[in-house]
CSV table of C-alpha atoms in Angstrom, one decimal:
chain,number,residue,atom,x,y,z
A,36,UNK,CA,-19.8,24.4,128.1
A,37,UNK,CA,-18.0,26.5,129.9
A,38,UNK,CA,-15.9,29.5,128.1
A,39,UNK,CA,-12.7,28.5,129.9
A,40,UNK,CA,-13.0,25.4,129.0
A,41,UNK,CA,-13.7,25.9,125.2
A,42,UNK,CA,-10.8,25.0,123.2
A,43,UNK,CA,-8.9,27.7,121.1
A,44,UNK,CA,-7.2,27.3,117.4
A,45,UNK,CA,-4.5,29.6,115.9
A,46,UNK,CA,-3.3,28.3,112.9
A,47,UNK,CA,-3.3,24.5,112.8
A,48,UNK,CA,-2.9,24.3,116.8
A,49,UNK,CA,-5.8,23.7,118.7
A,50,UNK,CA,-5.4,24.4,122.2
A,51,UNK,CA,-7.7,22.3,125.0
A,52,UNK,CA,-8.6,25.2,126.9
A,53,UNK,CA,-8.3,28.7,128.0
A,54,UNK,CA,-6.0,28.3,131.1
A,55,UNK,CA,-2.6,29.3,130.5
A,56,UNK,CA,0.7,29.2,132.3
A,57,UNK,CA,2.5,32.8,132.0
A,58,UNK,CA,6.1,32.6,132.0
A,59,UNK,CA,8.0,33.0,135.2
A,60,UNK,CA,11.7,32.7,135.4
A,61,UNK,CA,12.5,29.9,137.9
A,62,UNK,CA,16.7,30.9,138.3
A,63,UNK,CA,17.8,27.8,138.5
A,64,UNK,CA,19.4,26.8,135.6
A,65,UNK,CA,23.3,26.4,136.7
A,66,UNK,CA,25.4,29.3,136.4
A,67,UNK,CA,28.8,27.7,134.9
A,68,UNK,CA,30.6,25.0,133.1
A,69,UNK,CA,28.3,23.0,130.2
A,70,UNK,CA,25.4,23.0,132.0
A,71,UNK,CA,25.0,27.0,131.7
A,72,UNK,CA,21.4,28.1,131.0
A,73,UNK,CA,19.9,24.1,131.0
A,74,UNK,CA,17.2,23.1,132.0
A,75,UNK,CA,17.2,20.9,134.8
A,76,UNK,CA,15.0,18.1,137.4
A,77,UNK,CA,13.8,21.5,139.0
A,78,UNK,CA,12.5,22.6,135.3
A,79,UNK,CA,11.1,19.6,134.2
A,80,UNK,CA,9.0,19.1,137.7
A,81,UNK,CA,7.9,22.5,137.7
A,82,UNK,CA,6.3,22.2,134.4
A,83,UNK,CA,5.3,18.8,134.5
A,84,UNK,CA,3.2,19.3,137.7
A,85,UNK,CA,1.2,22.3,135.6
A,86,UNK,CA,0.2,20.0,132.9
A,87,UNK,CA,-0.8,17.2,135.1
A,88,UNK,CA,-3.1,20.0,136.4
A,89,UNK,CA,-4.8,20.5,132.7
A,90,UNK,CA,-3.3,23.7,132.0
A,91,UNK,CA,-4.1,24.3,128.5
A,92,UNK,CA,-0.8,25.8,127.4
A,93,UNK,CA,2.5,26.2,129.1
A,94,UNK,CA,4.8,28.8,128.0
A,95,UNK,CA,8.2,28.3,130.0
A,96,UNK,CA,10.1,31.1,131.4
A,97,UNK,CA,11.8,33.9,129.7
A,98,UNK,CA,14.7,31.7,127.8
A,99,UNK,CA,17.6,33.6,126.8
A,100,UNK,CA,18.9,33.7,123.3
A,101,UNK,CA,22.8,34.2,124.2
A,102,UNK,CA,24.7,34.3,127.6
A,103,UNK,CA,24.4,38.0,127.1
A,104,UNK,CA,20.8,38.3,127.0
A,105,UNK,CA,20.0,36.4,130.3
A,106,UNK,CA,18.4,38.1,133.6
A,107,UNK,CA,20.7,36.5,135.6
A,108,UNK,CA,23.6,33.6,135.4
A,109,UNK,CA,20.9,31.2,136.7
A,110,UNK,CA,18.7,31.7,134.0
A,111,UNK,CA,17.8,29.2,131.2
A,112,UNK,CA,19.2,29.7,127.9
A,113,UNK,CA,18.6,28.4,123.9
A,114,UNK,CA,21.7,29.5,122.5
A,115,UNK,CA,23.6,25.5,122.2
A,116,UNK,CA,22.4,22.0,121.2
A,117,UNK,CA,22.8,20.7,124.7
A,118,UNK,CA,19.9,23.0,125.9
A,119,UNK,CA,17.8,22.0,123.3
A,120,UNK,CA,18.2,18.7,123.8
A,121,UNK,CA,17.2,18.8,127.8
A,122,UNK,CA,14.0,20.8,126.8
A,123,UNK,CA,12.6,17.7,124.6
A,124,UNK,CA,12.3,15.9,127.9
A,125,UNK,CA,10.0,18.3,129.1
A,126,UNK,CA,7.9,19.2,125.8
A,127,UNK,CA,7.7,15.6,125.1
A,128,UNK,CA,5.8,15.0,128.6
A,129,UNK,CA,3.5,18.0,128.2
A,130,UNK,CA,2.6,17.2,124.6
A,131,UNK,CA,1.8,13.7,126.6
A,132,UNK,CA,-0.5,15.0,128.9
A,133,UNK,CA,-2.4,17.2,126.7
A,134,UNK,CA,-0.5,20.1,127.1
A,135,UNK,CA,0.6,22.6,124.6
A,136,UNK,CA,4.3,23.7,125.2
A,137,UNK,CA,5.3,27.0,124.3
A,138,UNK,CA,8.5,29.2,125.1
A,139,UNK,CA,9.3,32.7,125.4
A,140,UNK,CA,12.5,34.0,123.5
A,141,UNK,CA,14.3,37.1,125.3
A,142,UNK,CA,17.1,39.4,125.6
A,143,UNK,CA,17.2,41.2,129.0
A,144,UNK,CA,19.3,44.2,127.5
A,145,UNK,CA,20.3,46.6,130.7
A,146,UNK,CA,18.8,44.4,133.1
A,147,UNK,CA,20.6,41.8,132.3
A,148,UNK,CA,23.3,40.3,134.8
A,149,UNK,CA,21.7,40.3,137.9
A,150,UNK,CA,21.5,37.9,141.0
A,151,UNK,CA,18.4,36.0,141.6
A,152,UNK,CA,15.2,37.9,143.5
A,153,UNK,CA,15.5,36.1,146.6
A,154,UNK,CA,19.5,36.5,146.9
A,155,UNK,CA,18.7,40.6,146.4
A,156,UNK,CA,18.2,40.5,142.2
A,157,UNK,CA,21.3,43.6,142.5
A,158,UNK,CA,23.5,43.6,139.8
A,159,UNK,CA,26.8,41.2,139.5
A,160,UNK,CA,30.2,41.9,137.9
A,161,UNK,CA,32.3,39.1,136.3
A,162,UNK,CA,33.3,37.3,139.9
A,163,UNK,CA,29.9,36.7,140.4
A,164,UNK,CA,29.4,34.9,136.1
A,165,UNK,CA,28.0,38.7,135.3
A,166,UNK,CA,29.2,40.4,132.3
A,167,UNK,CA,28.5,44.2,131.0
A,168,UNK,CA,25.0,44.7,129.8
A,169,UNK,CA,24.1,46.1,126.8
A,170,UNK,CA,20.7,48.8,125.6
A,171,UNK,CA,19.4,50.7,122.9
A,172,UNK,CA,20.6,53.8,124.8
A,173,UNK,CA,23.9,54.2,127.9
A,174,UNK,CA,21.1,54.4,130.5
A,175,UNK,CA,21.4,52.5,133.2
A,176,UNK,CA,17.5,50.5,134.6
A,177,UNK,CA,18.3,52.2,138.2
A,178,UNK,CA,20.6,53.8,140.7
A,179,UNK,CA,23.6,51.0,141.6
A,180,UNK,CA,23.0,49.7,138.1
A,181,UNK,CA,25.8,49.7,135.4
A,182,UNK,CA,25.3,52.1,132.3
A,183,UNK,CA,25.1,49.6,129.4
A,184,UNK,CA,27.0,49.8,126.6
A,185,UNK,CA,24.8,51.2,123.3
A,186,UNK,CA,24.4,48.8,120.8
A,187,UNK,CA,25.7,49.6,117.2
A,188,UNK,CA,23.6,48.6,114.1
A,189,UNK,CA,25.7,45.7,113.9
A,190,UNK,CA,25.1,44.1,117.0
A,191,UNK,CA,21.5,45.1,116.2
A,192,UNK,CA,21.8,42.9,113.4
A,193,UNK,CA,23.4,40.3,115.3
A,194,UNK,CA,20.8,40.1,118.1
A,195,UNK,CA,17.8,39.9,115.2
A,196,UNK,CA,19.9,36.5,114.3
A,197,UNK,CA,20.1,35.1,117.4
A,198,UNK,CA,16.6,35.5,117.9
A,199,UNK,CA,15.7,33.8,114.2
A,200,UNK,CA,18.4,30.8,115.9
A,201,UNK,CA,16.5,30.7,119.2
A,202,UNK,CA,13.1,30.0,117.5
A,203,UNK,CA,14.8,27.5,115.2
A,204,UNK,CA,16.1,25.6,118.1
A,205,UNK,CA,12.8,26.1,119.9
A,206,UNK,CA,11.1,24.1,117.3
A,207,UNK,CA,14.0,21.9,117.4
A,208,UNK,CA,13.3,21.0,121.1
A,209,UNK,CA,9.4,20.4,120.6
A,210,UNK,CA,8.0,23.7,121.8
A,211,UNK,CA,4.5,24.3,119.8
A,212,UNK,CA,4.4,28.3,120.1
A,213,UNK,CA,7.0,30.8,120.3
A,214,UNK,CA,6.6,34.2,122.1
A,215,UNK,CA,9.3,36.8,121.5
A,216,UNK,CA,9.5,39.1,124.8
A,217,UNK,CA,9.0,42.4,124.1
A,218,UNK,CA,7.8,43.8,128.4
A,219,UNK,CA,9.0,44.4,131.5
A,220,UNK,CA,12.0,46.7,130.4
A,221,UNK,CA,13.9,44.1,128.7
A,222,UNK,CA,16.0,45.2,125.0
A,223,UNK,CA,12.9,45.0,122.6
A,224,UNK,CA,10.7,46.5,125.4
A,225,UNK,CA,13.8,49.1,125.7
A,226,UNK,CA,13.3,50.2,122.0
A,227,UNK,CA,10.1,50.6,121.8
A,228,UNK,CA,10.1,53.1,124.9
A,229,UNK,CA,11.1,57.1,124.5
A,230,UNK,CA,11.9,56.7,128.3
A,231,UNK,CA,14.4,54.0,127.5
A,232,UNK,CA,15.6,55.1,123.5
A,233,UNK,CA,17.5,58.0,123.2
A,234,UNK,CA,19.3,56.8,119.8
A,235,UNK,CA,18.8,59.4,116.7
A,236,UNK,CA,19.7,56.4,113.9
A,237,UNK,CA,16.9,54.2,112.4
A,238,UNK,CA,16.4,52.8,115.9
A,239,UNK,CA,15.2,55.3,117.6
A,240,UNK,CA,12.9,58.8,117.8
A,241,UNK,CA,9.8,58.6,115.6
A,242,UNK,CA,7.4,55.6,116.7
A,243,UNK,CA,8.1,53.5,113.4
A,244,UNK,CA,12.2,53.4,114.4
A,245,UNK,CA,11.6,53.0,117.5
A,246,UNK,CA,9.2,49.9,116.8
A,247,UNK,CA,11.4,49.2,113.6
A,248,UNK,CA,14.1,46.4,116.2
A,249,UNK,CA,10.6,45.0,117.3
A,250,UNK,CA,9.5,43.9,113.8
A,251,UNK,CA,12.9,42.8,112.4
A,252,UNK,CA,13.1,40.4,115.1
A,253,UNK,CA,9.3,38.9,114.6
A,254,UNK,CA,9.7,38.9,111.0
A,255,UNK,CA,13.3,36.9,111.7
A,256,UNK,CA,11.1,34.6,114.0
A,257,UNK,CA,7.9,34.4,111.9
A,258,UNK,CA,10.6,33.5,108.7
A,259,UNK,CA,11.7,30.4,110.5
A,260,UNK,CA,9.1,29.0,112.7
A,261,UNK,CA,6.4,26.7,111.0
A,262,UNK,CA,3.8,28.9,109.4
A,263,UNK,CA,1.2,26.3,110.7
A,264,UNK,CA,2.2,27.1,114.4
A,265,UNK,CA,1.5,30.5,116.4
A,266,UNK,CA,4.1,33.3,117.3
A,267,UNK,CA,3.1,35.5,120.7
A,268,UNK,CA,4.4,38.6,121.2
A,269,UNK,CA,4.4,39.6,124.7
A,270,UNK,CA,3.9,43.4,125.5
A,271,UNK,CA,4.0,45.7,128.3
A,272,UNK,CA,0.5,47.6,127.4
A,273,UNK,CA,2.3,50.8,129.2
A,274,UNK,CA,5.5,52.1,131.4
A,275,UNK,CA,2.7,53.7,133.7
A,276,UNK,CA,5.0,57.4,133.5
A,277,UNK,CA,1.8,58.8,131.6
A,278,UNK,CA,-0.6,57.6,134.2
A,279,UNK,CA,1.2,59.2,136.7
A,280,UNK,CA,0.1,62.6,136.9
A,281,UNK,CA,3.3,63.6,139.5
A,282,UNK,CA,5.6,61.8,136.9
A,283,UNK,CA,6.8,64.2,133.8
A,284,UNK,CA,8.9,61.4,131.9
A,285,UNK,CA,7.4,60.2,128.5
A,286,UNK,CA,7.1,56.6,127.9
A,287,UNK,CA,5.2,53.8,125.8
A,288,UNK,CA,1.1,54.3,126.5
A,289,UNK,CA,-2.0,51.9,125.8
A,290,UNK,CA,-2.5,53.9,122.5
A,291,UNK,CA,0.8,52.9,121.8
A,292,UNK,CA,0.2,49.5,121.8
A,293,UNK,CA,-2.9,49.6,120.4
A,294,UNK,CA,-1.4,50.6,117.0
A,295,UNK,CA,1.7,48.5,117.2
A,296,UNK,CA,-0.6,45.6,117.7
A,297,UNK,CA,-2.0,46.3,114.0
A,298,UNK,CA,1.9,45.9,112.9
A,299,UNK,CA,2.3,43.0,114.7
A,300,UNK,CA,-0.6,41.5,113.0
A,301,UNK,CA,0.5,42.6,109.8
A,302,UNK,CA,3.7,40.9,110.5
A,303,UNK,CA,2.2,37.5,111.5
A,304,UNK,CA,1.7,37.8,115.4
A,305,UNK,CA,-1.0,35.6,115.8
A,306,UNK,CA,-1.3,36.5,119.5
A,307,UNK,CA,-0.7,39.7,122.3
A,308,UNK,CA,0.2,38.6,125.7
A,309,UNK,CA,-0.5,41.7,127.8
A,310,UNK,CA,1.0,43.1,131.0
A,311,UNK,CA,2.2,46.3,131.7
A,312,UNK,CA,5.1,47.9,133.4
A,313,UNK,CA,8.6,47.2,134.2
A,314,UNK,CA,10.9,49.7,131.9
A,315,UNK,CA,10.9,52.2,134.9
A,316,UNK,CA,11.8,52.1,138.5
A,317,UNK,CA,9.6,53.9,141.1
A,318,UNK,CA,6.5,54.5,139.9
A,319,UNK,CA,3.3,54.0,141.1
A,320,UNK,CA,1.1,50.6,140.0
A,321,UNK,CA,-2.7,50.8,141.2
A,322,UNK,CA,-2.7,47.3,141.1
A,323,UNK,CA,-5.7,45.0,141.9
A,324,UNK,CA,-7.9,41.9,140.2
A,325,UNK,CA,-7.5,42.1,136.8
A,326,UNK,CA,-6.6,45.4,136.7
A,327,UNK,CA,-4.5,44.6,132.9
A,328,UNK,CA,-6.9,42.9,131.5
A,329,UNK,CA,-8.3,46.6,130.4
A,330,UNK,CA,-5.5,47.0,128.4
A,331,UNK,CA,-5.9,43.3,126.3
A,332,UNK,CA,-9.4,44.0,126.3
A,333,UNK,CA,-8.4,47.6,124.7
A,334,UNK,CA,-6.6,45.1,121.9
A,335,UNK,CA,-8.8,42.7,121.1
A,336,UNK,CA,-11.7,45.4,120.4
A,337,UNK,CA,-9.5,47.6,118.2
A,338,UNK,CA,-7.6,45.4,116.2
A,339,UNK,CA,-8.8,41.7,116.3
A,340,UNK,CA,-6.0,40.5,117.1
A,341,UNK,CA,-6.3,37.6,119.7
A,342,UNK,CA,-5.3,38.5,123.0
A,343,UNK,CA,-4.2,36.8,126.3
A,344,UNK,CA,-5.3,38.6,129.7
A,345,UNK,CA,-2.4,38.8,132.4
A,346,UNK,CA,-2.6,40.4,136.2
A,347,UNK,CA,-4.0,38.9,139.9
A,348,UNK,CA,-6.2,36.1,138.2
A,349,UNK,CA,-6.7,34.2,140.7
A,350,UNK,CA,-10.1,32.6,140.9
A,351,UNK,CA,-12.0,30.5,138.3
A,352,UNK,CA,-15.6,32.5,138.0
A,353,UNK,CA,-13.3,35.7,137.3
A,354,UNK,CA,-11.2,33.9,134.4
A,355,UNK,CA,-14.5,32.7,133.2
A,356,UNK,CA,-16.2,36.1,133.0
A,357,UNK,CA,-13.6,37.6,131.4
A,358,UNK,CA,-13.3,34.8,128.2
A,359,UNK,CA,-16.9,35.0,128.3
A,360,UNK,CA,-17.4,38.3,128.3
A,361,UNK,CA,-14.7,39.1,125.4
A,362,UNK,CA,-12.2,41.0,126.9
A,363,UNK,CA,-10.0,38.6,126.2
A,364,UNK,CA,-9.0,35.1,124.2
A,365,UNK,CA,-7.5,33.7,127.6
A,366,UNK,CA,-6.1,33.7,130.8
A,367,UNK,CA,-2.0,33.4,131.8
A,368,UNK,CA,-1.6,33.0,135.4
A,369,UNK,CA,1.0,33.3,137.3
A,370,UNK,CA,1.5,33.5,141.2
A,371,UNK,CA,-1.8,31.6,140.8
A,372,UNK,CA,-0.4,28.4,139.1
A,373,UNK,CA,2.9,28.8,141.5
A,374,UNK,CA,0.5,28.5,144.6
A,375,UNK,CA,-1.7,25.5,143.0
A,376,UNK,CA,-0.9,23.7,140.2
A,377,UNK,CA,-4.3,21.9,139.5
A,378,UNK,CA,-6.4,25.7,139.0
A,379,UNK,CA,-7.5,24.7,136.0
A,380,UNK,CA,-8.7,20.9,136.9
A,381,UNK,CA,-10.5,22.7,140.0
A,382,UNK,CA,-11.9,25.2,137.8
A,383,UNK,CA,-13.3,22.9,135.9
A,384,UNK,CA,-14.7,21.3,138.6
A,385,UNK,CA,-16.4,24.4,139.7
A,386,UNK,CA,-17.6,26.0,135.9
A,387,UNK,CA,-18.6,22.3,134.6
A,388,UNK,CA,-15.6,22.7,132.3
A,389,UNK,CA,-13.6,19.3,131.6
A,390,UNK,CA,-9.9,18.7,131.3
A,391,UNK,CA,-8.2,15.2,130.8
A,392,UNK,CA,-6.7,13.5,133.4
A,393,UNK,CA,-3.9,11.1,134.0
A,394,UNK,CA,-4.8,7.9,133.3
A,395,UNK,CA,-2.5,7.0,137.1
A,396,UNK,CA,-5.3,9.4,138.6
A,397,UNK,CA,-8.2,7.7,137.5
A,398,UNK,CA,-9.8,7.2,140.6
A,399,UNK,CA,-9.9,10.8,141.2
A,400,UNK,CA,-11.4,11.3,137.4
């Protein structure tokens, strides 16, 4: 059988396969009124369309747990019942097809309140349904961008709660695994960064403080979710300051999330999603196929901790090789899965794998 197509068990979840939908945020959620931050026809067709492809697991977009914490006003949000309740529809029909659903848990910190990507993604005041961002530190992400207010310990606190209420309602709403996003320069990402914490309390400074926000809020999650079910913690593997020889900042590095990937197993991550990047603006990427997958692989061998493999996947012989070859548990894609939602029934096609199929597309069985 094929290695993509092997099934995969964390806990008491088996999953069919090793093709998985990364979370991309879709910004489309509406903005005001009751229907802030839920998920809509777009969401449910979006996702829908992925599992009728035989995508093993689908982990929706980067779901904010208070107004505070989205991207942008469009985003979708797990802070009230009436969110909750619209997800059902959609984790119902993926557990129908086959399909594991998952969703990531976020806070966007001091990139939060922003318009959407294809409107410009610059920041928006309170004409526009923005609001004053918040950080570990009163830096703002980029020039034009708002200094964020610095978080006391108390609003630390608070944010470790919603979290714990997100994942609540997340199992609530039907969703199977829960990843808590900790990359791309969003507030746990923030913390765990010297280029992003300044603070000089318990949050910040040595590597255990600066981790220290990271770990209250997967203990928080791992303290409420089922302990038969998986938690993900999503990671950027570095800022990509240290690999930039022109570039004197200090930021998080690969060795530094080597060794926080022994905490998180300690803690009861059961997996690492791994990307890279996004804390800083203006540095240099030497993007190219695969080129994170190092970085999981870097995990996997060091800690044991299972590992998912992020980064211009894009064809099936290349996911295969690297499940196959152990640098990592499984593939996310991304832009991949936006351009064609059936990868992984045509990569099965191609590696000899099998996924189910919708008993209405028989014929084409």
């Amino acid at each position: 059988m094929s290695a993509l197509f092997e099934p995969f068990t964390l806990r008491s979840l088996t999953i069919p396969n090793r093709v998985w939908m990364a979370p991309m945020c879709q910004y489309s959620a509406d903005v005001s009124g009751p229907d802030t931050g839920v998920a809509n026809d777009w969401h449910f067709s979006h996702y829908t369309s992925r599992a009728a492809g035989g995508t093993g697991l689908i982990l929706v977009e980067a779901t904010a747990v208070s107004p505070e914490g989205r991207i942008s006003p469009a985003d979708l949000g797990i802070w009230n019942d009436t969110q909750t309740e619209a997800f059902r529809r959609i984790t119902s029909f993926l557990k129908g097809q086959g399909t594991v659903p998952g969703i990531q848990i976020a806070h966007a910190g001091r990139k939060a309140s922003t318009d959407r990507p294809w409107r410009g993604g610059a920041p928006v005041g309170p004409g526009e349904h923005g609001w004053q961002p918040v950080a570990p530190s009163p830096l703002p992400f980029n020039d034009g961008h708002p200094v964020p207010d610095e978080l006391t310990t108390g609003q630390i606190a608070e944010i470790v709660g919603q979290f714990a209420d997100a994942a609540r309602r997340a199992r609530a709403a039907g969703f199977e695994v829960v990843e808590v996003h900790g990359a791309h320069g969003y507030l746990i990402g923030e913390f765990l960064s010297p280029h992003t914490n300044h603070r000089t309390d318990a949050y910040g400074g040595s590597y255990e403080n600066r981790t220290r926000f990271a770990l209250e809020v997967v203990d928080a999650v791992r303290a409420v979710w089922p302990g038969e079910l998986p938690v993900f913690f999503r990671i950027s593997a570095t800022d990509w300051l240290t690999e930039n020889a022109e570039d004197d900042r200090t930021g998080w590095t690969a060795d530094d999330t080597v060794r926080f990937a022994a905490d998180l197993l300690a803690h009861g991550v059961d997996l690492l999603d791994v990307s890279s990047g996004g804390n800083a603006p203006r540095v240099r990427i030497p993007t190219g196929p695969g080129y994170q997958v190092p970085f999981a692989e870097r995990v996997r061998t060091g800690t044991g901790l299972p590992v998912a493999a992020v980064g211009e996947i894009t064809e099936a012989r290349q996911a295969e090789k690297i499940v196959e070859d152990g640098q990592a548990d499984a593939v996310l894609l991304g832009r991949e899965l936006l351009r064609n939602p059936y990868f992984a029934r045509h990569a099965a096609r191609e590696l000899g794998g099998e996924v189910g199929s919708p008993q209405q597309y028989h014929r084409a069985a």
